[in-house]
Amino acid sequence: MQTARKIETVLQDESLSTELRNIAQKVYEGKRITEEEGLLLFEKGELSYLGTLANYIREQKHGNKTYFNRNFHVEPTNVCLYTCTFCSYSRLIKKREEGWEYSLDEIMDIIKKYDDQPVTEVHIVGGVLPQYDLKFYADLFSAIKAHRPDLHVKALTPVEYHYIFKKGKVTYEEGMKLMKEAGLDSMPGGGAEIFHPEIRDQIAGGKCTGEEWLRIHEIWHELGRRSNATMLYGHIEKFEHRIDHLEKLRQLQDKTGGFQTFIPLKFRNQGNQMSHVPESTVIEDLRNYAISRIYLDNFDHIKAYWPMIGRSTAQLSLAFGVDDMDGTIDDTTKIYSMAGAEEQNPALSTEQLVNMIRRVGREAIERDTLYNVVKDYTDHVFEEDTVYKGYVSLPVVNN
Ligand code: V47
Ligand code: SF4
């Protein structure tokens, strides 16, 4: 992309420290960096250096391709037993009348509204409450599959699974097998926050631990299924907690290969108990995308969730290691709009999203959840270009 330097110029840049040049050499040779080197990148790596390295990896893996998926979100409830300090979305049980608690039939009514839409995936996640138990979710997944077998069910996180399996007195292994049989196709990446207990205990006390989160994903991968991973960053954690988090994900991925994409989630500070904590800057967001791309050498994809970071930063992120954009057509989640996300009404048509990708010199590829190509928009001409009439594609600087 236009902003990217060629990696060779970094290798020869004598103004860089030996350590940073050694890391660039490793990236150039496709070698893995260590935890110490990852920490050094967070502490000393400036934006254009990191962007050049991350863009090199991104283009080695995907060229100019940028993936997107047509999905919709269903949130069964926003009432929650837990009290994560960063969460703007959940209502405590004592204020439950302020929230919503959908029945299975109500959820199915929402799903049926998309019957005539070309969506490939439903993403289901919400608060934790006793009535949403093992049986409820098994019945829900079966009902979705009976109604629309080809709709990919990406649902719940280890936070919910840990709770419902404990309550249902089944082991993680038994529980995940039951979910698979009921119709669960894959797991989204939420609930990961920051694994390290020093931080997790302060921001997400009471819900599943980092080890439990990782173990549930491992079992799911052993059943032959895929999942995503996230990291909630830019609050009270330090760089070493981010590296610890990335390292644990990299280790599990070495073992199972079951993760598809990593999604860094920028902490938004409105309407929660951490409103006094300033949000990270755009520069830090881009640095974080880039270091994630460099560190997680065994992850195929790095995803930007544009409703949260905004369209402009999402476009920029495509030069800093990101190759995947989430949130198309009618974005239906309230998690971020309630936390002060950039996009209060996050809805883009496919044409708008494709043009957003094209305008920064990338090629838009619609994918399904498992990254099978649904439609390559590279040479697609929209019947009526209602969005960016006569846009000019920018020159691309590949590494
Ligand atoms: O786990 C909650 C985060 C996550 C805030 O897998 C917040 O494809 C920022 O995981 N500021 C849920 N983040 C969303 C999620 C996700 C989103 C898009 C795609 C995928 C995927 C997964 O949202 C939670 C938490 O880490 N979150 N509150 C907040 N104030
Ligand atoms: Fe509940 Fe999830 Fe919000 Fe935590 S982040 S309070 S588990 S809805």
XYZ file of C-alpha atoms and ligand atoms in Angstrom:
437
model
C 0.000 0.000 0.000
C 1.044 3.569 -0.435
C 2.210 4.062 3.129
C 4.444 1.016 3.251
C 8.229 1.165 2.887
C 9.876 -1.838 1.310
C 11.332 -4.175 3.934
C 14.780 -3.996 2.266
C 15.023 -0.327 3.227
C 14.484 -1.295 6.872
C 17.164 -3.998 6.690
C 19.631 -1.364 5.547
C 18.478 1.417 7.854
C 21.533 2.264 9.961
C 19.595 4.595 12.198
C 17.842 1.546 13.687
C 19.269 -0.294 16.704
C 20.926 -3.661 16.047
C 18.092 -5.416 17.897
C 15.401 -3.883 15.698
C 17.380 -4.655 12.553
C 17.819 -8.258 13.699
C 14.075 -8.574 14.179
C 13.507 -7.184 10.673
C 15.980 -9.749 9.309
C 14.103 -12.551 11.077
C 10.793 -11.385 9.636
C 12.366 -11.168 6.174
C 13.588 -14.772 6.513
C 10.221 -15.983 7.808
C 11.626 -16.786 11.261
C 9.703 -16.573 14.523
C 10.471 -13.785 16.997
C 10.896 -14.444 20.731
C 8.861 -13.057 23.648
C 11.723 -10.643 24.474
C 11.748 -9.419 20.885
C 7.966 -9.015 20.944
C 8.257 -6.883 24.063
C 10.973 -4.808 22.431
C 8.639 -4.144 19.496
C 5.985 -2.828 21.894
C 8.529 -0.700 23.759
C 10.713 0.587 20.927
C 9.108 -0.128 17.546
C 7.940 3.036 15.851
C 4.929 2.988 13.582
C 6.474 2.975 10.106
C 9.040 0.309 11.052
C 6.328 -1.963 12.468
C 4.021 -1.258 9.529
C 6.702 -2.248 7.026
C 7.338 -5.569 8.773
C 3.660 -6.361 9.279
C 2.754 -5.377 5.720
C 5.528 -7.610 4.399
C 4.046 -10.612 6.246
C 0.521 -9.661 5.253
C 1.417 -9.473 1.570
C 3.490 -12.676 1.709
C 0.421 -14.462 3.067
C -2.402 -12.753 1.175
C -1.054 -10.303 -1.405
C -3.665 -7.570 -1.747
C -6.596 -9.763 -0.782
C -8.834 -8.474 1.975
C -11.555 -10.753 3.229
C -14.998 -9.961 4.505
C -17.972 -12.004 5.545
C -21.704 -11.393 5.444
C -23.016 -12.202 8.884
C -25.428 -10.937 11.509
C -25.364 -10.870 15.284
C -27.961 -12.129 17.736
C -27.626 -11.223 21.398
C -30.024 -13.385 23.462
C -29.693 -11.127 26.516
C -27.758 -8.156 27.828
C -28.358 -9.076 31.453
C -25.365 -10.755 33.044
C -24.334 -12.380 36.293
C -20.804 -11.100 35.904
C -19.580 -7.554 36.378
C -16.614 -7.059 34.035
C -15.413 -3.512 34.650
C -14.968 -2.741 30.911
C -18.454 -3.870 29.930
C -20.920 -1.134 28.963
C -23.405 -3.573 27.674
C -24.516 -5.797 30.523
C -27.178 -4.898 33.061
C -26.824 -6.353 36.507
C -29.484 -8.818 37.565
C -30.951 -6.267 40.021
C -31.617 -3.917 37.083
C -32.712 -6.630 34.685
C -35.910 -4.803 33.738
C -33.683 -2.330 31.824
C -32.366 -5.077 29.576
C -33.730 -7.758 27.265
C -34.029 -11.531 27.699
C -35.223 -13.234 24.524
C -36.942 -16.610 24.523
C -35.928 -19.293 22.027
C -38.922 -18.392 19.836
C -37.977 -14.700 19.885
C -34.422 -15.554 18.842
C -35.749 -17.733 16.034
C -37.952 -14.832 14.892
C -34.826 -12.655 14.606
C -33.022 -15.378 12.662
C -35.989 -15.797 10.303
C -35.849 -12.091 9.437
C -32.648 -12.898 7.500
C -34.244 -15.721 5.493
C -34.126 -13.794 2.233
C -30.680 -12.266 2.877
C -27.462 -13.735 1.442
C -25.804 -14.071 4.858
C -23.580 -17.069 5.555
C -23.152 -16.830 9.338
C -24.987 -15.994 12.550
C -22.791 -14.794 15.431
C -24.515 -15.453 18.771
C -23.134 -14.049 22.026
C -24.544 -12.236 25.030
C -24.735 -12.099 28.817
C -24.649 -15.064 31.184
C -27.902 -15.990 32.981
C -29.178 -19.210 34.578
C -32.097 -19.763 32.174
C -29.679 -19.810 29.228
C -28.373 -23.248 30.085
C -27.001 -26.262 28.246
C -30.454 -27.391 27.128
C -31.468 -23.910 25.986
C -28.441 -23.518 23.722
C -28.560 -27.121 22.443
C -32.229 -26.567 21.516
C -31.413 -23.204 19.931
C -28.586 -24.572 17.773
C -30.757 -27.526 16.669
C -33.648 -25.184 15.837
C -31.399 -22.960 13.699
C -29.999 -25.948 11.829
C -33.483 -27.397 11.269
C -34.648 -24.049 9.896
C -31.610 -23.105 7.765
C -29.016 -25.901 7.599
C -26.494 -23.908 5.562
C -26.310 -21.008 8.036
C -23.000 -21.279 9.911
C -23.589 -21.073 13.671
C -20.688 -19.221 15.337
C -21.768 -19.037 18.928
C -20.830 -18.399 22.552
C -17.446 -18.171 24.182
C -15.725 -20.180 26.924
C -17.292 -17.695 29.370
C -20.758 -19.105 28.638
C -19.552 -22.681 28.059
C -17.660 -22.820 31.357
C -20.803 -21.615 33.160
C -23.350 -23.883 31.447
C -21.177 -26.994 31.622
C -20.538 -26.501 35.332
C -24.242 -25.949 35.962
C -25.160 -28.930 33.760
C -22.557 -31.091 35.570
C -20.756 -32.153 32.397
C -17.049 -32.003 31.653
C -15.710 -29.559 29.048
C -15.132 -32.519 26.708
C -18.699 -33.837 27.107
C -20.170 -30.359 26.827
C -18.355 -29.353 23.638
C -19.290 -32.687 22.050
C -22.958 -32.040 22.903
C -22.728 -28.559 21.361
C -21.186 -29.968 18.194
C -23.955 -32.559 17.919
C -26.590 -29.863 18.452
C -25.306 -27.820 15.502
C -22.546 -25.508 16.719
C -20.145 -24.911 13.822
C -17.492 -22.633 15.291
C -16.621 -20.431 18.251
C -16.058 -16.675 18.124
C -13.043 -15.165 19.843
C -14.676 -13.248 22.680
C -14.167 -13.564 26.416
C -10.384 -13.728 26.122
C -9.795 -10.171 27.424
C -6.299 -10.421 28.947
C -5.348 -13.908 30.110
C -2.835 -12.883 32.779
C -4.482 -13.131 36.242
C -2.837 -9.877 37.414
C -5.145 -8.051 34.971
C -7.949 -10.543 34.416
C -8.822 -10.663 38.135
C -9.246 -6.878 38.131
C -11.326 -6.491 34.969
C -13.141 -9.790 34.519
C -13.156 -11.384 37.967
C -15.352 -14.449 38.476
C -15.643 -15.579 34.889
C -13.539 -18.339 33.359
C -9.788 -18.015 33.778
C -7.307 -17.615 30.927
C -6.342 -21.304 31.272
C -9.992 -22.365 31.098
C -10.578 -20.192 28.026
C -7.617 -21.800 26.289
C -8.584 -25.327 27.364
C -12.124 -25.026 25.953
C -10.734 -23.823 22.606
C -8.233 -26.698 22.640
C -10.996 -29.268 23.163
C -13.047 -27.666 20.402
C -10.076 -27.841 18.029
C -9.530 -31.494 18.975
C -13.104 -32.127 17.810
C -11.936 -30.918 14.391
C -13.573 -27.500 14.597
C -12.283 -23.939 14.240
C -12.463 -20.819 16.387
C -11.206 -17.242 16.677
C -9.228 -15.425 19.341
C -9.328 -11.851 20.647
C -7.411 -9.598 23.040
C -8.991 -6.617 24.775
C -6.167 -4.078 24.940
C -5.540 -0.459 25.826
C -6.814 -0.275 29.406
C -4.824 -1.177 32.539
C -2.662 -3.905 31.036
C 1.054 -3.465 30.369
C 2.949 -4.504 27.244
C 4.204 -7.640 28.993
C 0.595 -8.756 29.569
C -0.115 -8.361 25.850
C 2.945 -10.434 24.968
C 1.977 -13.077 27.535
C -1.484 -13.222 25.910
C -0.110 -13.488 22.360
C 2.417 -16.110 23.448
C -0.293 -18.332 24.994
C -2.308 -18.109 21.769
C 0.747 -18.876 19.636
C 1.548 -21.932 21.779
C -1.975 -23.322 21.529
C -2.027 -22.684 17.796
C 1.230 -24.653 17.441
C -0.506 -27.539 19.206
C -3.881 -27.560 17.418
C -3.837 -25.238 14.389
C -7.507 -24.581 15.115
C -7.523 -20.768 15.270
C -8.540 -18.972 12.119
C -8.172 -15.325 12.949
C -6.965 -13.008 15.684
C -9.013 -9.887 16.445
C -7.441 -7.194 18.621
C -10.273 -5.353 20.420
C -9.608 -1.751 21.396
C -10.988 -0.891 24.833
C -13.734 1.760 24.575
C -14.390 3.683 27.741
C -17.941 5.020 27.667
C -20.656 3.862 30.044
C -18.599 1.407 32.054
C -16.688 1.253 35.337
C -13.430 2.138 33.592
C -14.534 5.425 32.027
C -11.642 7.173 33.771
C -9.120 5.088 31.799
C -8.105 6.955 28.633
C -8.473 5.118 25.344
C -5.486 4.135 23.230
C -4.458 6.407 20.363
C -4.812 5.486 16.690
C -1.032 5.117 16.574
C -1.118 2.587 19.393
C -3.983 0.743 17.676
C -1.980 0.422 14.457
C 1.177 -0.582 16.353
C -0.846 -3.248 18.135
C -2.244 -4.645 14.858
C 1.248 -4.717 13.390
C 2.881 -6.446 16.377
C 0.039 -8.983 16.487
C 0.704 -9.766 12.800
C 4.448 -10.101 13.400
C 4.150 -12.165 16.589
C 1.381 -14.586 15.569
C 3.279 -16.180 12.699
C 1.068 -19.281 12.857
C -2.243 -17.396 12.506
C -3.514 -17.052 8.948
C -5.588 -13.923 9.514
C -5.683 -10.693 11.516
C -9.096 -9.051 11.609
C -10.171 -5.467 12.206
C -13.646 -4.989 13.572
C -14.540 -1.726 11.828
C -17.677 -0.804 13.812
C -15.417 -0.488 16.842
C -12.397 1.343 15.420
C -14.171 3.257 12.663
C -13.889 3.070 8.899
C -10.803 5.265 8.482
C -8.698 3.364 11.012
C -9.962 0.099 9.524
C -8.731 1.257 6.103
C -5.366 2.222 7.583
C -5.093 -1.114 9.390
C -4.907 -2.820 5.971
C -1.362 -1.420 5.731
C -0.485 -2.661 9.243
C -1.011 -6.413 9.013
C -4.801 -6.683 8.799
C -6.292 -8.762 5.965
C -9.849 -9.240 7.165
C -12.704 -6.866 7.977
C -15.691 -7.786 10.056
C -19.075 -6.170 10.139
C -21.033 -5.993 6.887
C -24.492 -5.037 5.837
C -26.693 -4.507 8.804
C -24.441 -4.746 11.845
C -26.595 -5.873 14.698
C -24.405 -5.946 17.765
C -24.799 -3.378 20.508
C -21.659 -4.272 22.449
C -19.637 -1.451 20.943
C -22.186 1.264 20.290
C -22.951 1.126 24.010
C -19.246 1.506 24.864
C -18.723 4.610 22.734
C -17.516 2.947 19.557
C -16.647 5.023 16.522
C -19.657 3.848 14.568
C -22.946 4.494 16.347
C -24.968 3.123 13.472
C -22.631 0.564 12.013
C -24.312 -0.488 8.799
C -22.575 -0.776 5.447
C -23.893 -2.321 2.265
C -21.662 -4.850 0.553
C -20.946 -2.242 -2.118
C -19.839 0.276 0.509
C -17.592 -2.254 2.226
C -16.044 -3.418 -1.052
C -15.357 0.201 -2.014
C -13.888 0.951 1.408
C -11.363 -1.857 0.761
C -10.729 -0.873 -2.882
C -10.111 2.765 -2.122
C -6.918 1.859 -0.256
C -5.671 -0.315 -3.088
C -6.729 -3.720 -1.822
C -8.894 -6.418 -3.406
C -12.142 -7.398 -1.714
C -12.957 -11.085 -1.334
C -16.176 -12.267 0.235
C -15.535 -15.396 2.277
C -17.565 -17.776 4.394
C -16.670 -18.437 8.038
C -14.055 -21.024 7.087
C -12.438 -18.684 4.518
C -13.798 -20.446 1.453
C -14.199 -17.806 -1.255
C -17.844 -16.877 -1.802
C -17.173 -14.110 -4.343
C -14.052 -12.382 -5.577
C -14.912 -8.710 -6.138
C -11.577 -7.812 -7.776
C -13.045 -7.182 -11.213
C -16.624 -6.731 -10.149
C -18.405 -3.667 -11.462
C -21.400 -2.634 -9.416
C -24.441 -1.971 -11.581
C -24.776 1.496 -10.278
C -21.845 2.816 -8.297
C -23.945 4.741 -5.828
C -21.260 5.094 -3.226
C -17.991 6.404 -4.586
C -18.730 7.419 -8.151
C -15.524 7.352 -10.135
C -13.219 6.487 -7.262
C -9.578 6.105 -8.186
C -7.729 3.021 -7.078
C -4.503 3.949 -5.299
C -1.137 2.578 -6.386
C 0.026 -0.343 -4.316
C 3.576 -0.791 -3.080
C 4.046 -4.482 -2.557
C 7.110 -5.621 -0.682
O -15.235 -10.477 24.939
C -16.749 -5.724 25.718
C -15.241 -7.008 24.115
C -15.922 -8.969 23.169
C -15.911 -3.721 25.481
O -14.785 -13.898 16.703
C -15.266 -4.586 24.589
O -15.331 -13.048 14.804
C -13.975 -2.852 23.829
O -15.337 -11.088 20.800
N -14.523 -1.973 24.688
C -17.033 -9.601 22.378
N -14.310 -4.152 23.760
C -16.910 -9.323 20.875
C -16.014 -10.314 20.173
C -15.964 -10.362 18.693
C -16.304 -9.264 17.923
C -16.252 -9.367 16.523
C -15.895 -10.547 15.900
C -15.560 -11.655 16.700
C -15.204 -12.952 16.039
C -15.580 -11.574 18.088
O -16.098 -7.561 23.160
C -15.826 -9.263 24.643
C -14.950 -8.111 25.108
O -13.587 -8.465 24.974
N -15.792 -5.811 24.787
N -16.834 -4.438 26.161
C -15.479 -2.354 25.526
N -16.002 -1.479 26.399
Fe -21.083 -10.332 31.159
Fe -19.573 -10.567 28.966
Fe -20.208 -8.103 29.908
Fe -18.496 -9.669 31.261
S -18.170 -8.834 29.189
S -20.245 -8.516 32.153
S -19.318 -11.725 30.907
S -21.648 -9.636 29.087
